Short mmCIF file of C-alpha atoms and ligand atoms in Angstrom, two decimals:
data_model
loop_
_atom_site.label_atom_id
_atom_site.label_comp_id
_atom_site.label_asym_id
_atom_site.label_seq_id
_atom_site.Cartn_x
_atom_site.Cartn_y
_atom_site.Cartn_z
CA UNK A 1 -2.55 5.37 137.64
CA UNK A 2 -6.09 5.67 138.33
CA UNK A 3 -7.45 8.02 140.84
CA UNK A 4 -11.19 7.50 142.76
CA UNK A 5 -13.04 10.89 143.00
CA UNK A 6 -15.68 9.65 144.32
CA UNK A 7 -15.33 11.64 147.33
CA UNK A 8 -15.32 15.05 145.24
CA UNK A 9 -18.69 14.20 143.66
CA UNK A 10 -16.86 12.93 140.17
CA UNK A 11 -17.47 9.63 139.20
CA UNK A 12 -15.02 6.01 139.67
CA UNK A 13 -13.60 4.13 136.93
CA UNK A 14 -16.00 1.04 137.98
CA UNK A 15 -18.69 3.12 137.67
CA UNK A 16 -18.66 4.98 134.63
CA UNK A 17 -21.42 6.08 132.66
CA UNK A 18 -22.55 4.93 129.58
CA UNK A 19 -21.99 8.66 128.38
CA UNK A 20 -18.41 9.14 129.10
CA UNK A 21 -17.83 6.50 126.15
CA UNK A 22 -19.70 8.27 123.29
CA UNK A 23 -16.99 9.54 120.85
CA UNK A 24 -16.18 13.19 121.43
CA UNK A 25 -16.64 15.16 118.28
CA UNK A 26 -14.92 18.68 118.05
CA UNK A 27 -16.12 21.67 116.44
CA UNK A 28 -12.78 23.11 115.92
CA UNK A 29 -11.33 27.13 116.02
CA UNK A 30 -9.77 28.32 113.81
CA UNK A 31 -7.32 31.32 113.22
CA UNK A 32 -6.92 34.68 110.60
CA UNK A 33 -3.12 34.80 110.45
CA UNK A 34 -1.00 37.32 108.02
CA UNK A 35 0.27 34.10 106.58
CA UNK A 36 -2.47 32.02 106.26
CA UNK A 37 -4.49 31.09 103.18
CA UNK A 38 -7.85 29.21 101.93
CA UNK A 39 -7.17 25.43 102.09
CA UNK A 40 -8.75 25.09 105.57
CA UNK A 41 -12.11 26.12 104.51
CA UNK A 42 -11.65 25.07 100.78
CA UNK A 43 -10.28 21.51 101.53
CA UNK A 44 -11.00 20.43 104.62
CA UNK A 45 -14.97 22.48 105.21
CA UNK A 46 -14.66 24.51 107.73
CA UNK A 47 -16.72 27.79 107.32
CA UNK A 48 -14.49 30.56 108.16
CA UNK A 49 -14.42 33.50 105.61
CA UNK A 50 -11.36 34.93 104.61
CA UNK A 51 -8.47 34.41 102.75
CA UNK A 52 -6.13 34.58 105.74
CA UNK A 53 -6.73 31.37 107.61
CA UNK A 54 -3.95 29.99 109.00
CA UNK A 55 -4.99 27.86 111.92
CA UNK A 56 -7.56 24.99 112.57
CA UNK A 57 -7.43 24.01 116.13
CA UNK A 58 -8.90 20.72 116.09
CA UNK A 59 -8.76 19.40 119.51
CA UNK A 60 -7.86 21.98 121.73
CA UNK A 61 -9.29 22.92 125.38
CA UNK A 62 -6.69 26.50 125.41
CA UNK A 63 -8.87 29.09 126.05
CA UNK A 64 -7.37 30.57 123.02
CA UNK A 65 -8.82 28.40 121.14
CA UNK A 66 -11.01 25.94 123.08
CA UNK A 67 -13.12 23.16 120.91
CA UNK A 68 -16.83 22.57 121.69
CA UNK A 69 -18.36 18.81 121.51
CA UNK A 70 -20.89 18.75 119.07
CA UNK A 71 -23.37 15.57 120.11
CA UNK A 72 -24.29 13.60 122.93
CA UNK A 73 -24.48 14.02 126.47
CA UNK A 74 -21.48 16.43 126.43
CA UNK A 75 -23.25 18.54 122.84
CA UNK A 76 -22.39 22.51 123.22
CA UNK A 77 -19.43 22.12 125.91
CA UNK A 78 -16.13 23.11 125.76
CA UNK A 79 -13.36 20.18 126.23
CA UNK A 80 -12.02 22.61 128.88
CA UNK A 81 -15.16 21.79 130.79
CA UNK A 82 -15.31 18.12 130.34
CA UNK A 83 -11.58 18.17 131.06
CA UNK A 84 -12.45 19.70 134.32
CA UNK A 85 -15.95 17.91 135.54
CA UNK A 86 -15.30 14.10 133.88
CA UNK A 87 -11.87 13.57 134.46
CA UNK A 88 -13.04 9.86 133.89
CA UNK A 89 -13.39 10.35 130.33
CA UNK A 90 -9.65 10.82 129.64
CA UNK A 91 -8.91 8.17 132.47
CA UNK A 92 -8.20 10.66 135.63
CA UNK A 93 -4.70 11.79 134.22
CA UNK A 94 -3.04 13.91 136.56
CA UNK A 95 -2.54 16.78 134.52
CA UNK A 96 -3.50 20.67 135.39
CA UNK A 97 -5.15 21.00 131.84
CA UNK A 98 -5.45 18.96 129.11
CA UNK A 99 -2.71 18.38 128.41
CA UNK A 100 -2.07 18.09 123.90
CA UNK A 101 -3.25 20.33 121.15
CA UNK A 102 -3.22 19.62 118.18
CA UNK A 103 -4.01 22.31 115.11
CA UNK A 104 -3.59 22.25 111.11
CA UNK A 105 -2.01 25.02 110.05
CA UNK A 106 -2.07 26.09 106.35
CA UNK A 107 1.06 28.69 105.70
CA UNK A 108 0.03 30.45 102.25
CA UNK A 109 3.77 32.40 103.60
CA UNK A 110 6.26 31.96 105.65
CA UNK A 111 5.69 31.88 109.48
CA UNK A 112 7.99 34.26 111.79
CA UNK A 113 11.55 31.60 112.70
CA UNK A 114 10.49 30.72 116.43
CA UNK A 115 11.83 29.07 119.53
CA UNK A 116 10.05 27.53 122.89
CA UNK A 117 11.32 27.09 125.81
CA UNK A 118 11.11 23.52 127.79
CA UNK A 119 8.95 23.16 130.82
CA UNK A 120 11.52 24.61 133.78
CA UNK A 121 12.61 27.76 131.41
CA UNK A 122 8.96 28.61 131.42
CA UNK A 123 7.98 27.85 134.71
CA UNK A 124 11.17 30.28 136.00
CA UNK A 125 10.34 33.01 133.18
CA UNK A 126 6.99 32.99 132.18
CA UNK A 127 3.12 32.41 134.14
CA UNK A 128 3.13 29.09 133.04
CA UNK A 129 4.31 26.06 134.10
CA UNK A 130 4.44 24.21 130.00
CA UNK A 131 7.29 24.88 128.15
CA UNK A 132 6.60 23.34 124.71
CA UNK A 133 7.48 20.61 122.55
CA UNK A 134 5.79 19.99 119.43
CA UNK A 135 5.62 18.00 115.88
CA UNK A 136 4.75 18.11 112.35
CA UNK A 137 3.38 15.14 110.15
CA UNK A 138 3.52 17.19 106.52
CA UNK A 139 0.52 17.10 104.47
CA UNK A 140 1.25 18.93 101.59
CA UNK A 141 3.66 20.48 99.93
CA UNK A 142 5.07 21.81 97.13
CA UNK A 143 8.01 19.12 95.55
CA UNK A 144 10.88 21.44 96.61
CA UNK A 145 9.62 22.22 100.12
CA UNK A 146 11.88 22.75 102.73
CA UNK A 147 11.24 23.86 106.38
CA UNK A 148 13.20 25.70 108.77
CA UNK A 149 14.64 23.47 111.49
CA UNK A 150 17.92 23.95 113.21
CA UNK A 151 20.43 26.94 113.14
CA UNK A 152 24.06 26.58 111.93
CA UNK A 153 26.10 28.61 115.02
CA UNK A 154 28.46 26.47 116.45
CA UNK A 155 28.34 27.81 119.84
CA UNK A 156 26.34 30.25 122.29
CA UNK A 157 29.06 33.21 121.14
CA UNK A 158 27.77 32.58 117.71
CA UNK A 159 24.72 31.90 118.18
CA UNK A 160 23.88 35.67 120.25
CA UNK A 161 26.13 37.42 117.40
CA UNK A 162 24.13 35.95 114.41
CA UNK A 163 21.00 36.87 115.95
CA UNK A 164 22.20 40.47 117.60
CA UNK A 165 23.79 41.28 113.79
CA UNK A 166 20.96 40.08 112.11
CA UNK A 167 23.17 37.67 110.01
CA UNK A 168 19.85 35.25 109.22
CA UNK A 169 21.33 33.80 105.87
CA UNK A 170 24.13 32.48 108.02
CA UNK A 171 21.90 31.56 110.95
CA UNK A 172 19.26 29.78 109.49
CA UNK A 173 19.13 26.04 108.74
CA UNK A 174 16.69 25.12 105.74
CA UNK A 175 15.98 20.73 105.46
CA UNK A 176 14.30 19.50 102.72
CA UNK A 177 10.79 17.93 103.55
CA UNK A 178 8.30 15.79 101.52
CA UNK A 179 4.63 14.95 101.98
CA UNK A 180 4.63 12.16 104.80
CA UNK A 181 8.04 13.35 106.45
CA UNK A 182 7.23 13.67 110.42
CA UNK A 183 9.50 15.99 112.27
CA UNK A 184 10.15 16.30 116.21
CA UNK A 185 10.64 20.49 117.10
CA UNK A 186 12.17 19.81 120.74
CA UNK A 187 12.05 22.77 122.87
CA UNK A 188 14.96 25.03 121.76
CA UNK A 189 15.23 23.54 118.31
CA UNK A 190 14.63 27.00 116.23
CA UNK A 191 12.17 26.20 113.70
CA UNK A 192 9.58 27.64 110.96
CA UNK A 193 7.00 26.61 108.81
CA UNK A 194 7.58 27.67 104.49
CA UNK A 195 4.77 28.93 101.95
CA UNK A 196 2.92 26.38 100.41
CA UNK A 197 3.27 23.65 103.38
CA UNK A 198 0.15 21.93 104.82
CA UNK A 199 0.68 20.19 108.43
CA UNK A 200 -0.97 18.37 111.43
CA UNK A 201 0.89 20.03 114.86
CA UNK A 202 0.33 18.34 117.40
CA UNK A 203 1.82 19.95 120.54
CA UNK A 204 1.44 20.18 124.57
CA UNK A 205 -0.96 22.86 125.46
CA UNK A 206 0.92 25.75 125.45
CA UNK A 207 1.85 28.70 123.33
CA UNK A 208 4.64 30.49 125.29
CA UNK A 209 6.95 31.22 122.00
CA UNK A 210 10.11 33.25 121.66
CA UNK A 211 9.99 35.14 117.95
CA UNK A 212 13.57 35.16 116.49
CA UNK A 213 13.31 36.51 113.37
CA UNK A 214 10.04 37.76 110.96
CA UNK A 215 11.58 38.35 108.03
CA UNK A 216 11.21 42.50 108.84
CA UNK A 217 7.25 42.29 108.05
CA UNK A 218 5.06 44.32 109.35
CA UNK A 219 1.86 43.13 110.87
CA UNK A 220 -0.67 46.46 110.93
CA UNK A 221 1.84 49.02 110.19
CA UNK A 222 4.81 47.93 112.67
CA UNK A 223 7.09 44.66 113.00
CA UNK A 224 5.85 42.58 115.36
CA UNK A 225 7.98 41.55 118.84
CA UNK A 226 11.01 40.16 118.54
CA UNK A 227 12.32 38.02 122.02
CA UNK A 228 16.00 38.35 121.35
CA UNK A 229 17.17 37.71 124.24
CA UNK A 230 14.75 34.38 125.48
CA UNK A 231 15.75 33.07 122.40
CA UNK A 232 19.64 33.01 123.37
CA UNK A 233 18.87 32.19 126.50
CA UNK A 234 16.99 28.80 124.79
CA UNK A 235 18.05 27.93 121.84
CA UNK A 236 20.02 24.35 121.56
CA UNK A 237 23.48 24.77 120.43
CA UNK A 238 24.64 23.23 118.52
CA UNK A 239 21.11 22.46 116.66
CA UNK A 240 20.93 18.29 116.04
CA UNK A 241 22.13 17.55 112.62
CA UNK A 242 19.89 18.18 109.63
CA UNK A 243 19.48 14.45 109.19
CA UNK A 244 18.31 13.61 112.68
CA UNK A 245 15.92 16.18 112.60
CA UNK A 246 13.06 14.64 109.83
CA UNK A 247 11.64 11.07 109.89
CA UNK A 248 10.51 9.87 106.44
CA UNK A 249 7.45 7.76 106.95
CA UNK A 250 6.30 5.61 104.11
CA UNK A 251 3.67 7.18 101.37
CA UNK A 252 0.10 5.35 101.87
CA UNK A 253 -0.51 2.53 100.15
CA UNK A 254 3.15 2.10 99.47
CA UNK A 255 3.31 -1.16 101.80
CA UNK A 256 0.88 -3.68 102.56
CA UNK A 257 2.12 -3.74 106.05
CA UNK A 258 1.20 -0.36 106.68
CA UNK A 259 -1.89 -0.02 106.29
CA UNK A 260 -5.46 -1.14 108.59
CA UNK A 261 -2.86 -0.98 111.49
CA UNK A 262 -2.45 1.77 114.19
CA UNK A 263 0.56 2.46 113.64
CA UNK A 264 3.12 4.56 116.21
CA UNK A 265 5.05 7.04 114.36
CA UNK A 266 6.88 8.86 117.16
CA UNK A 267 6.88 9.22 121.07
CA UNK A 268 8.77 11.43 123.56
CA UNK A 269 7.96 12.25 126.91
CA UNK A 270 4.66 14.39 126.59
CA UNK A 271 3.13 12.70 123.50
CA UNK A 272 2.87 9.81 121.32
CA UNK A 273 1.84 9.89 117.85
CA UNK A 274 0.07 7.45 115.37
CA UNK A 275 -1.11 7.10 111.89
CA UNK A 276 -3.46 5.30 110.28
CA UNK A 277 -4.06 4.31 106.86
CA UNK A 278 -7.26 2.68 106.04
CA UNK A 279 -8.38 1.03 102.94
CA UNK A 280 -11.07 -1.00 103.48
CA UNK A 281 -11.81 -1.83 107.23
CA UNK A 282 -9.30 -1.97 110.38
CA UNK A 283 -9.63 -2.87 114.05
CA UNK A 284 -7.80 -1.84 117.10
CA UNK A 285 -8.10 -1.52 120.87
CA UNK A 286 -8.52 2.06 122.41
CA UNK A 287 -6.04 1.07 125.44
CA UNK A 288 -4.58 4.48 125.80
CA UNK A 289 -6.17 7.18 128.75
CA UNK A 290 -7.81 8.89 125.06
CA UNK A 291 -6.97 8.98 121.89
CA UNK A 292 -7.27 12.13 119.54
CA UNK A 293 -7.83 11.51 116.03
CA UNK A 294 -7.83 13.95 113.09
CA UNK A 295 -8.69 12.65 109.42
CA UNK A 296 -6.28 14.05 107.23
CA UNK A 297 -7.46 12.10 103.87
CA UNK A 298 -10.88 10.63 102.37
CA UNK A 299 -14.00 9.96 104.88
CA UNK A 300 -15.43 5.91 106.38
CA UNK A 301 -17.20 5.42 109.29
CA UNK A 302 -15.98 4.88 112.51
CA UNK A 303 -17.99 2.66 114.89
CA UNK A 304 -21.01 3.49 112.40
CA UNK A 305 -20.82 7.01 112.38
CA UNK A 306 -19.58 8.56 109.22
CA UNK A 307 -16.48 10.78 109.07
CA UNK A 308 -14.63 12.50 106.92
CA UNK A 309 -11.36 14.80 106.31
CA UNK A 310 -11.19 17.85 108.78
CA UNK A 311 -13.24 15.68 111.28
CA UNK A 312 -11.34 15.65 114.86
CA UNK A 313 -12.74 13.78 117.54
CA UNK A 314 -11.46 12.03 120.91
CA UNK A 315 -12.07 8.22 121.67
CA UNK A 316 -12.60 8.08 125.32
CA UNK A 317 -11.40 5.83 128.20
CA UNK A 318 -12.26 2.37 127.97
CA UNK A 319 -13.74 2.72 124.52
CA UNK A 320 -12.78 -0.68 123.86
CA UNK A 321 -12.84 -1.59 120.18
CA UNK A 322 -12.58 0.44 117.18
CA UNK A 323 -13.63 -0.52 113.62
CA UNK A 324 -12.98 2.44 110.58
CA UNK A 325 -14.22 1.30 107.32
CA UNK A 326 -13.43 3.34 104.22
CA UNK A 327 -10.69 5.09 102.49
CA UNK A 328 -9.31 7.37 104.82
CA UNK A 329 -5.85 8.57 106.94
CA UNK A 330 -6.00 9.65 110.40
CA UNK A 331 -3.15 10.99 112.74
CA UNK A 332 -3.82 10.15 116.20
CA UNK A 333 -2.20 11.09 119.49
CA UNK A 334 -2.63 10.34 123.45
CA UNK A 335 0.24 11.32 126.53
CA UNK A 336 3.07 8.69 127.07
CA UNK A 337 3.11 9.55 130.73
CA UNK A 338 0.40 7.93 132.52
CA UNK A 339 0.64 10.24 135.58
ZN1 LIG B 1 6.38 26.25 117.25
#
């Protein structure tokens, strides 16, 4: 649905300007984290010092973390503020904020086990009105990887007495995961990222999350919160089985098929996800309200300007046609609800 603003001094869809198609470029944040590592600045460039960086947030407008353009007419704003005064770019959703995130996160060690809640828990319990589903498309990892996703009580009884008595062997659910698996966290799904595994999140905008469990380390000199009892209150039981909980998606350049082609990976109600292999040149049509891209592997051009991995940028409204030439993969998102 397409909204005129015309009336509040913003501009109509027949009457964009040439601006609000320019390619958004991020200059992404990113985070010191007790488990985070070097990869982010040693493999994908970005120049944050430290051996502790857990957290690129690539195309983000939280104010935790909120990305600045870096060319063109929109050069040294946040996406917040484009968000806000060009609604036109992003087609005039009608959403509150922007309304994805999406972050590579580099665990060196273990992340705290976690829970979110869905949109109404939040809105009832919390000062926002996102709950918070998010993904993973795996990177990296180490051949034996294995995330945590799921729980093994059998009911809500269980579930509270596991977590009260601290019984996380028998709580937690470990799946195996491989480089190219893509895995759906639905809100109450308890879940938590292993050493040595590389990712692309992509997520709504929101970070209300419920710690379960951290492993009884201490983060300057004390543990840090638990939320025991949000997390019984949310938590699925029982969790989805093991094997409905990770998608394997085909390696690159294993099939023909796959590659030069947008292709979707997942959707759900707040998101829809893509990939993209390239290997020489592909084409598509930017038909969505936006369309975030990250490059995960190699560097090309896209619509002759040059990119490479760690770039994120945002392909407007309306862009029309894309061309990528090179040897690169990209992960891509835009919202499945039009609204
Ligand atoms: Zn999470």
């Amino acid at each position: 649905m397409i909204r005129c603003m015309k009336e509040n001094g913003m501009s109509c869809p027949g009457s964009l300007s040439p601006d609000s198609r320019e390619i958004l470029f991020l200059e992404p944040v990113c985070t010191h984290n007790i488990w985070g590592g070097t990869r982010l600045r040693e493999e994908f460039g970005y120049s944050v010092q430290g051996d502790d960086i857990g957290e690129c947030w690539g195309i983000s407008a939280h104010p935790n973390g909120d990305g600045t353009i870096k060319y063109g007419a929109f050069a040294g704003q946040k996406l917040s503020w484009v968000w806000k005064r060009h609604p036109e770019v992003f087609g005039n959703l009608n959403y509150d904020r922007f309304p994805l995130l999406v972050k590579i996160i580099d665990a060196r060690d273990d992340l705290s086990i976690q829970v979110h809640p869905d949109d109404v828990y939040a809105g009832e319990h919390e000062t926002v009105s996102f709950g918070k589903a998010e993904c993973w498309y795996v990177l990296d990892c180490p051949p034996d990887a294995a995330l945590v996703i799921g729980h093994n009580a059998p009911d809500r009884k269980a579930l509270a007495d596991m977590i009260r008595e601290g019984r996380w062997t028998e709580f937690i659910r470990e799946v195996p995961v491989h480089k190219g698996d893509f895995i759906q966290i639905d809100p109450g799904t308890v879940h938590a990222i292993k050493g040595g595994i590389l990712l692309l999140e992509t997520q709504q905008n929101s970070d209300v999350t419920y710690r379960v469990y951290d492993y009884e380390r201490l983060s300057e000199g004390k543990p840090r919160e638990l939320h025991v009892q949000q997390s019984i209150d949310v938590i699925t039981v029982p969790a989805p089985s093991a094997k409905d909980s990770v998608m394997h998606t085909l390696a690159a350049g294993d099939d023909p098929e796959e590659t030069n082609q947008l292709r979707e990976l997942y959707r759900c109600g707040y998101y829809r996800i893509f990939r993209l292999e390239v290997n020489g040149s592909a084409s598509f049509v930017q038909e969505y309200p936006f369309l975030n891209m990250t490059v995960t592997e190699g560097s090309g051009m896209i619509n002759g300007q040059p990119i490479r991995k760690g770039n994120h940028f945002i392909l407007p409204y309306r862009f029309g046609n894309v061309e990528v030439q090179g040897r690169a993969q990209i992960i891509a998102s835009t919202v499945t609800d039009e609204q």
